[in-house]
PDB file of C-alpha atoms in Angstrom:
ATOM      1  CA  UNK A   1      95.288 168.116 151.843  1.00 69.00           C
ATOM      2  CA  UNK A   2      96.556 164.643 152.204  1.00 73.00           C
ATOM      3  CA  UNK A   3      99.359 166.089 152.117  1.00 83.00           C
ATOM      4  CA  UNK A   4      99.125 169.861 151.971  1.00 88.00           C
ATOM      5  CA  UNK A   5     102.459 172.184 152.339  1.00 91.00           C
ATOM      6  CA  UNK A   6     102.905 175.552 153.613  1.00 94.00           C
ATOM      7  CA  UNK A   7     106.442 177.376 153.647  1.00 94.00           C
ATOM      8  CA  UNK A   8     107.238 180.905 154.666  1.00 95.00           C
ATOM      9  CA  UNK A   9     110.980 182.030 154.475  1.00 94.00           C
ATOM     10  CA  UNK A  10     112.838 184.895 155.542  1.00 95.00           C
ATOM     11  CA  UNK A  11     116.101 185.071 154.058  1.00 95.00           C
ATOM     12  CA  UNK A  12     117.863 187.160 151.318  1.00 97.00           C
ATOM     13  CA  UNK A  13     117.524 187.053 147.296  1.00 96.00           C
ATOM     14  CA  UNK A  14     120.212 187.711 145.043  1.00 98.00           C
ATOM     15  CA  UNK A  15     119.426 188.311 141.379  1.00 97.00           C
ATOM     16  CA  UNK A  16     122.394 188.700 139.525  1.00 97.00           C
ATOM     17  CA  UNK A  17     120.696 188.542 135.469  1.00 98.00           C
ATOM     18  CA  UNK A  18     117.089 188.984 134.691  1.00 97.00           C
ATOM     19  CA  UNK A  19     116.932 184.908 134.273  1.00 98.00           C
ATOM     20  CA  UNK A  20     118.752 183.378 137.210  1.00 98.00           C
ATOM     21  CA  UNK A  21     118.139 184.243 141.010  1.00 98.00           C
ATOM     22  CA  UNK A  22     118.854 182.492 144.612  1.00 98.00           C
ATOM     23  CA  UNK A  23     117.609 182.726 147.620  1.00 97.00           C
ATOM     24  CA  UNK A  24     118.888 181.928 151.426  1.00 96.00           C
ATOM     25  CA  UNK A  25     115.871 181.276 153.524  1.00 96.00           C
ATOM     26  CA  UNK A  26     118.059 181.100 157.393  1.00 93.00           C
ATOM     27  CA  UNK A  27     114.580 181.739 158.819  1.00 92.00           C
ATOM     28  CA  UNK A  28     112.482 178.966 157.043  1.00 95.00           C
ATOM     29  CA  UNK A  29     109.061 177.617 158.450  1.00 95.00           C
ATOM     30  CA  UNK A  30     107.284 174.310 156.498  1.00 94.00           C
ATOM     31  CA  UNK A  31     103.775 173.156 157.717  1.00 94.00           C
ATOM     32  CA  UNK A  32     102.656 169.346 156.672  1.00 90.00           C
ATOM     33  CA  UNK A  33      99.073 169.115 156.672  1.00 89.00           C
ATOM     34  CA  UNK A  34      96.964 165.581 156.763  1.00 84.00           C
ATOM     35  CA  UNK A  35      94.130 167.020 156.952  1.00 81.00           C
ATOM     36  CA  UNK A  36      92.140 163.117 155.291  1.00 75.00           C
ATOM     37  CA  UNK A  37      92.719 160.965 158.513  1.00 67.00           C
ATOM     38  CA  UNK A  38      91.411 158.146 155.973  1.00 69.00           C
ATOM     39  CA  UNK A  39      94.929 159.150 154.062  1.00 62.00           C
ATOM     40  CA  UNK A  40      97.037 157.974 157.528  1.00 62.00           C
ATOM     41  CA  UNK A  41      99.457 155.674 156.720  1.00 62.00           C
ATOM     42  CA  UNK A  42      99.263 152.672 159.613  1.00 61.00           C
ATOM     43  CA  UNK A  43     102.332 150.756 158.702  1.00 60.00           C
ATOM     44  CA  UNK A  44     103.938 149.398 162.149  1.00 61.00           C
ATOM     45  CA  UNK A  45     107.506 148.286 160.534  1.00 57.00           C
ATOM     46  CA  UNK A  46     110.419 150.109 162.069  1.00 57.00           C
ATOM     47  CA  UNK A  47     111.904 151.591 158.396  1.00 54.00           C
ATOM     48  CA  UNK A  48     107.972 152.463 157.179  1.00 54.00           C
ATOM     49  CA  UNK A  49     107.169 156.282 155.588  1.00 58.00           C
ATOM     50  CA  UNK A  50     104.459 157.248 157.838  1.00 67.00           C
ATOM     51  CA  UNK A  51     102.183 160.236 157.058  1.00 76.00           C
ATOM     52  CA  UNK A  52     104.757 162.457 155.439  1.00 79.00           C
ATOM     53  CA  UNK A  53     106.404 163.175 158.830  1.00 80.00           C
ATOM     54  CA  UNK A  54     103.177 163.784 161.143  1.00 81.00           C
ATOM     55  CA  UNK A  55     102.397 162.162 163.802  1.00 78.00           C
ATOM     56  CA  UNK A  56      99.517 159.431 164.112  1.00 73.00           C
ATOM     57  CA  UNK A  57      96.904 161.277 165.308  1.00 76.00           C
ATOM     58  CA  UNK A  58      97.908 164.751 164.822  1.00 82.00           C
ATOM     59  CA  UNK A  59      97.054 166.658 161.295  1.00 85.00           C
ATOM     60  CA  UNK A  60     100.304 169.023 161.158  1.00 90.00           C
ATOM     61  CA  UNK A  61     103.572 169.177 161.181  1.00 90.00           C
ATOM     62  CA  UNK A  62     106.134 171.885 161.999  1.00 93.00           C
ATOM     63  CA  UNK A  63     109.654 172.397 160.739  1.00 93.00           C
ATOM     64  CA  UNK A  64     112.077 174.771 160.832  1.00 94.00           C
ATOM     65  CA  UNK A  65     115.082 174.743 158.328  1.00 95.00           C
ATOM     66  CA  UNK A  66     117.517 176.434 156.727  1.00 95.00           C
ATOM     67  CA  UNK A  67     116.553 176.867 152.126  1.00 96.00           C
ATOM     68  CA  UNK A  68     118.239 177.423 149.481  1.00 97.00           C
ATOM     69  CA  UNK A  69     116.324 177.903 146.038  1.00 97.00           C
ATOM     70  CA  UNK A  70     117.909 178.574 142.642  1.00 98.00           C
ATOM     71  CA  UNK A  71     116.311 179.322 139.686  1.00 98.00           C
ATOM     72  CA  UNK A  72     117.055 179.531 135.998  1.00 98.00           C
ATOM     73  CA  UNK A  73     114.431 180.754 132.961  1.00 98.00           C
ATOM     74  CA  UNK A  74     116.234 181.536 129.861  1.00 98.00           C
ATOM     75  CA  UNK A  75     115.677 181.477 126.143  1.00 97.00           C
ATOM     76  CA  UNK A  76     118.908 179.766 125.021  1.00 96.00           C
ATOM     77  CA  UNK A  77     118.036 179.644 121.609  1.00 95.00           C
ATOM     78  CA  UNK A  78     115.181 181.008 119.353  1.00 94.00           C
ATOM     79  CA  UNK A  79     112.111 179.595 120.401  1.00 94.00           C
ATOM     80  CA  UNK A  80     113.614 177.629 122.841  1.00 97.00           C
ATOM     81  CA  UNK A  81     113.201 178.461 126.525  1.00 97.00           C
ATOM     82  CA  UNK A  82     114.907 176.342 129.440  1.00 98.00           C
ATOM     83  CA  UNK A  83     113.318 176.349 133.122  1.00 98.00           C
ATOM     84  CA  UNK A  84     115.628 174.865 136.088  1.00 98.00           C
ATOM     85  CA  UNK A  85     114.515 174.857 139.821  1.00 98.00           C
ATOM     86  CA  UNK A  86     116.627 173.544 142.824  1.00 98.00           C
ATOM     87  CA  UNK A  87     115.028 173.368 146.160  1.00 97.00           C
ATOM     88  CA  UNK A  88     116.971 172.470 149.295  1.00 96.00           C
ATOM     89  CA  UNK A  89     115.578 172.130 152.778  1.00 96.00           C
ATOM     90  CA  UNK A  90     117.483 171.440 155.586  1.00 95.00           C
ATOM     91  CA  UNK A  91     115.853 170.985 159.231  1.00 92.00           C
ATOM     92  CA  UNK A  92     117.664 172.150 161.548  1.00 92.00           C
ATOM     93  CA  UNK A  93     116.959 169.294 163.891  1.00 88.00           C
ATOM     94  CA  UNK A  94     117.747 166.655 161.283  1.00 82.00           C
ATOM     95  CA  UNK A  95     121.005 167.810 159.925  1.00 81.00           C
ATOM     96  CA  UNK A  96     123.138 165.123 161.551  1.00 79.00           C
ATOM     97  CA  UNK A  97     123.111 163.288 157.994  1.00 78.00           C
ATOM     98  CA  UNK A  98     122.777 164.453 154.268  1.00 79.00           C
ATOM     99  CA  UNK A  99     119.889 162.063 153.958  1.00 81.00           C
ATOM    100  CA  UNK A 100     118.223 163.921 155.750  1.00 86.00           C
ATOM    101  CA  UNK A 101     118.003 166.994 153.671  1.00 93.00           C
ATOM    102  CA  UNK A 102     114.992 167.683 150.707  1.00 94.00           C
ATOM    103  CA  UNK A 103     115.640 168.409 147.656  1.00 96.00           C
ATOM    104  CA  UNK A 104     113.684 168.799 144.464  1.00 96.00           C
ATOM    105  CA  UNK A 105     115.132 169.642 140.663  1.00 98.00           C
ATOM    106  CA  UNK A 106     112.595 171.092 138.118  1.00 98.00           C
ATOM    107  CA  UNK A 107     113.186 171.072 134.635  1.00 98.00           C
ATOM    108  CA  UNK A 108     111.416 172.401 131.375  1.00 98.00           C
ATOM    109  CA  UNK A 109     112.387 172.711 127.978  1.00 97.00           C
ATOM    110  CA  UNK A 110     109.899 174.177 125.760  1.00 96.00           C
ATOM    111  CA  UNK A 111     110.021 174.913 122.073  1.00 96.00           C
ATOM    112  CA  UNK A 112     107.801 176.738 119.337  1.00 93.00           C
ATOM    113  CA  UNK A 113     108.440 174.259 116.372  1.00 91.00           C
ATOM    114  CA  UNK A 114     106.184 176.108 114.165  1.00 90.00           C
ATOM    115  CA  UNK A 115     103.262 178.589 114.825  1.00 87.00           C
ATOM    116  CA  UNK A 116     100.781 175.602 115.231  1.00 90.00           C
ATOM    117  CA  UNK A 117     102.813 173.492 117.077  1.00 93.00           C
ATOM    118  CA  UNK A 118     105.276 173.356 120.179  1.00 94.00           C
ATOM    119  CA  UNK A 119     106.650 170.892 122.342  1.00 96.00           C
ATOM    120  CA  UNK A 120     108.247 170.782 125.788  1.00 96.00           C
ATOM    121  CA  UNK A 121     109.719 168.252 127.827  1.00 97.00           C
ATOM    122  CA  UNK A 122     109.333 167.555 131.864  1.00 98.00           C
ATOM    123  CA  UNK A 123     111.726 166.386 134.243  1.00 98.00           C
ATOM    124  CA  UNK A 124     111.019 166.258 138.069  1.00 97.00           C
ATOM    125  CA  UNK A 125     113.345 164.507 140.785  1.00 97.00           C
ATOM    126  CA  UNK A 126     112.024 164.774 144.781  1.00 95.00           C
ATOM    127  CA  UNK A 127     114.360 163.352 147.571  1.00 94.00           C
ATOM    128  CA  UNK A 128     112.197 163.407 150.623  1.00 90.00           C
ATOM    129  CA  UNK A 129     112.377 160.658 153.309  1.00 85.00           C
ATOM    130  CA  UNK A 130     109.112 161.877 154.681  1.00 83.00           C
ATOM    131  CA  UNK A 131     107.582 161.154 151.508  1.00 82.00           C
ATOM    132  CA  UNK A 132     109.921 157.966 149.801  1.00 84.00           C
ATOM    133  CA  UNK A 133     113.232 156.482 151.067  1.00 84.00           C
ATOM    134  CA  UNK A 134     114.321 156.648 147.777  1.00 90.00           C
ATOM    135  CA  UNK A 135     114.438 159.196 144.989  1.00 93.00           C
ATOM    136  CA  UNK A 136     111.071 159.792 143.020  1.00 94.00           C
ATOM    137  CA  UNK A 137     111.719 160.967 139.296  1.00 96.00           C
ATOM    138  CA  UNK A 138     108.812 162.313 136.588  1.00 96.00           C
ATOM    139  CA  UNK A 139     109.444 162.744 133.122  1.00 96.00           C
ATOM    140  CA  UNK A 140     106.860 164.303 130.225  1.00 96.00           C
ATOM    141  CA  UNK A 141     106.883 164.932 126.957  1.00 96.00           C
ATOM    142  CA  UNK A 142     103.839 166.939 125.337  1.00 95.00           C
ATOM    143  CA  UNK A 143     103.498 167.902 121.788  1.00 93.00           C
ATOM    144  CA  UNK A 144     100.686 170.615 121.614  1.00 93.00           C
ATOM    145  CA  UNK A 145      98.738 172.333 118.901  1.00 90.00           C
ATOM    146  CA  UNK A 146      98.265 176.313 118.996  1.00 82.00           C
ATOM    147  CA  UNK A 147      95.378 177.809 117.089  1.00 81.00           C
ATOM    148  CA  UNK A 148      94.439 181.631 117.970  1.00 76.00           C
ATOM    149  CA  UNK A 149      90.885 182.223 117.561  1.00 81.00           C
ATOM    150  CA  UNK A 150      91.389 185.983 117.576  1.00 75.00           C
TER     151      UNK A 150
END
């Protein structure tokens, strides 16, 4: 766990539709873990990322923040399903500046092109300053073959 997260949230859902929900998380409670102190990042300059937020020496870090989740899972067309996750967490004792404030966007598209074959594509953006002062994006594109033995 170099670095290992734990979140617990007490807040309110609202599901509106089967395939989109939020939830408010007033109450929210984030754990950073560096448990490999070989994993310790020892950089001395003033603007460096150190250790995800913990401190040198210590293995965990507490937060508590205000979260706000959305998600979307639909089938918008036939054999198409779309997948969208926002994440927002705000520490409370950081909120002076809207840089300060994680966020993460998931995003899946997957679709059945035939019944051997289907495809989906993979976007991921993180905005963390513990982690990266600037934005981290992923992107993947599988192709995959389906064969049922049964």
């Amino acid at each position: 766990m170099a670095p290992g997260y734990l979140t617990q949230s007490i807040g309110l859902e609202y599901k509106p539709v089967d395939y989109f929900w939020i939830r408010f998380g007033a109450g929210t409670i984030r754990q950073t873990f560096i448990l490999d102190r070989e994993q310790y990042k020892k950089d001395d300059s003033p603007d460096a990322i150190k250790n995800y937020g913990v401190s040198i020496g210590k293995k965990v870090r507490n937060e508590v923040a205000f979260q706000f989740i959305s998600n979307f899972d639909k089938d918008i067309m036939t054999n198409i399903n779309l997948k969208v996750r926002y994440m927002m967490f705000a520490n409370y004792e950081l909120l002076n500046s809207f840089n300060n404030i994680d966020q993460r966007v998931d995003l899946v598209l997957t679709a059945k092109v035939n019944k051997y074959i289907s495809t989906s594509l993979t976007g991921l953006l993180i905005y963390d300053r513990n982690q990266d002062k600037d934005a981290q994006i992923s992107q993947v594109l599988a192709i995959g073959i389906v064969y049922k033995l049964l």
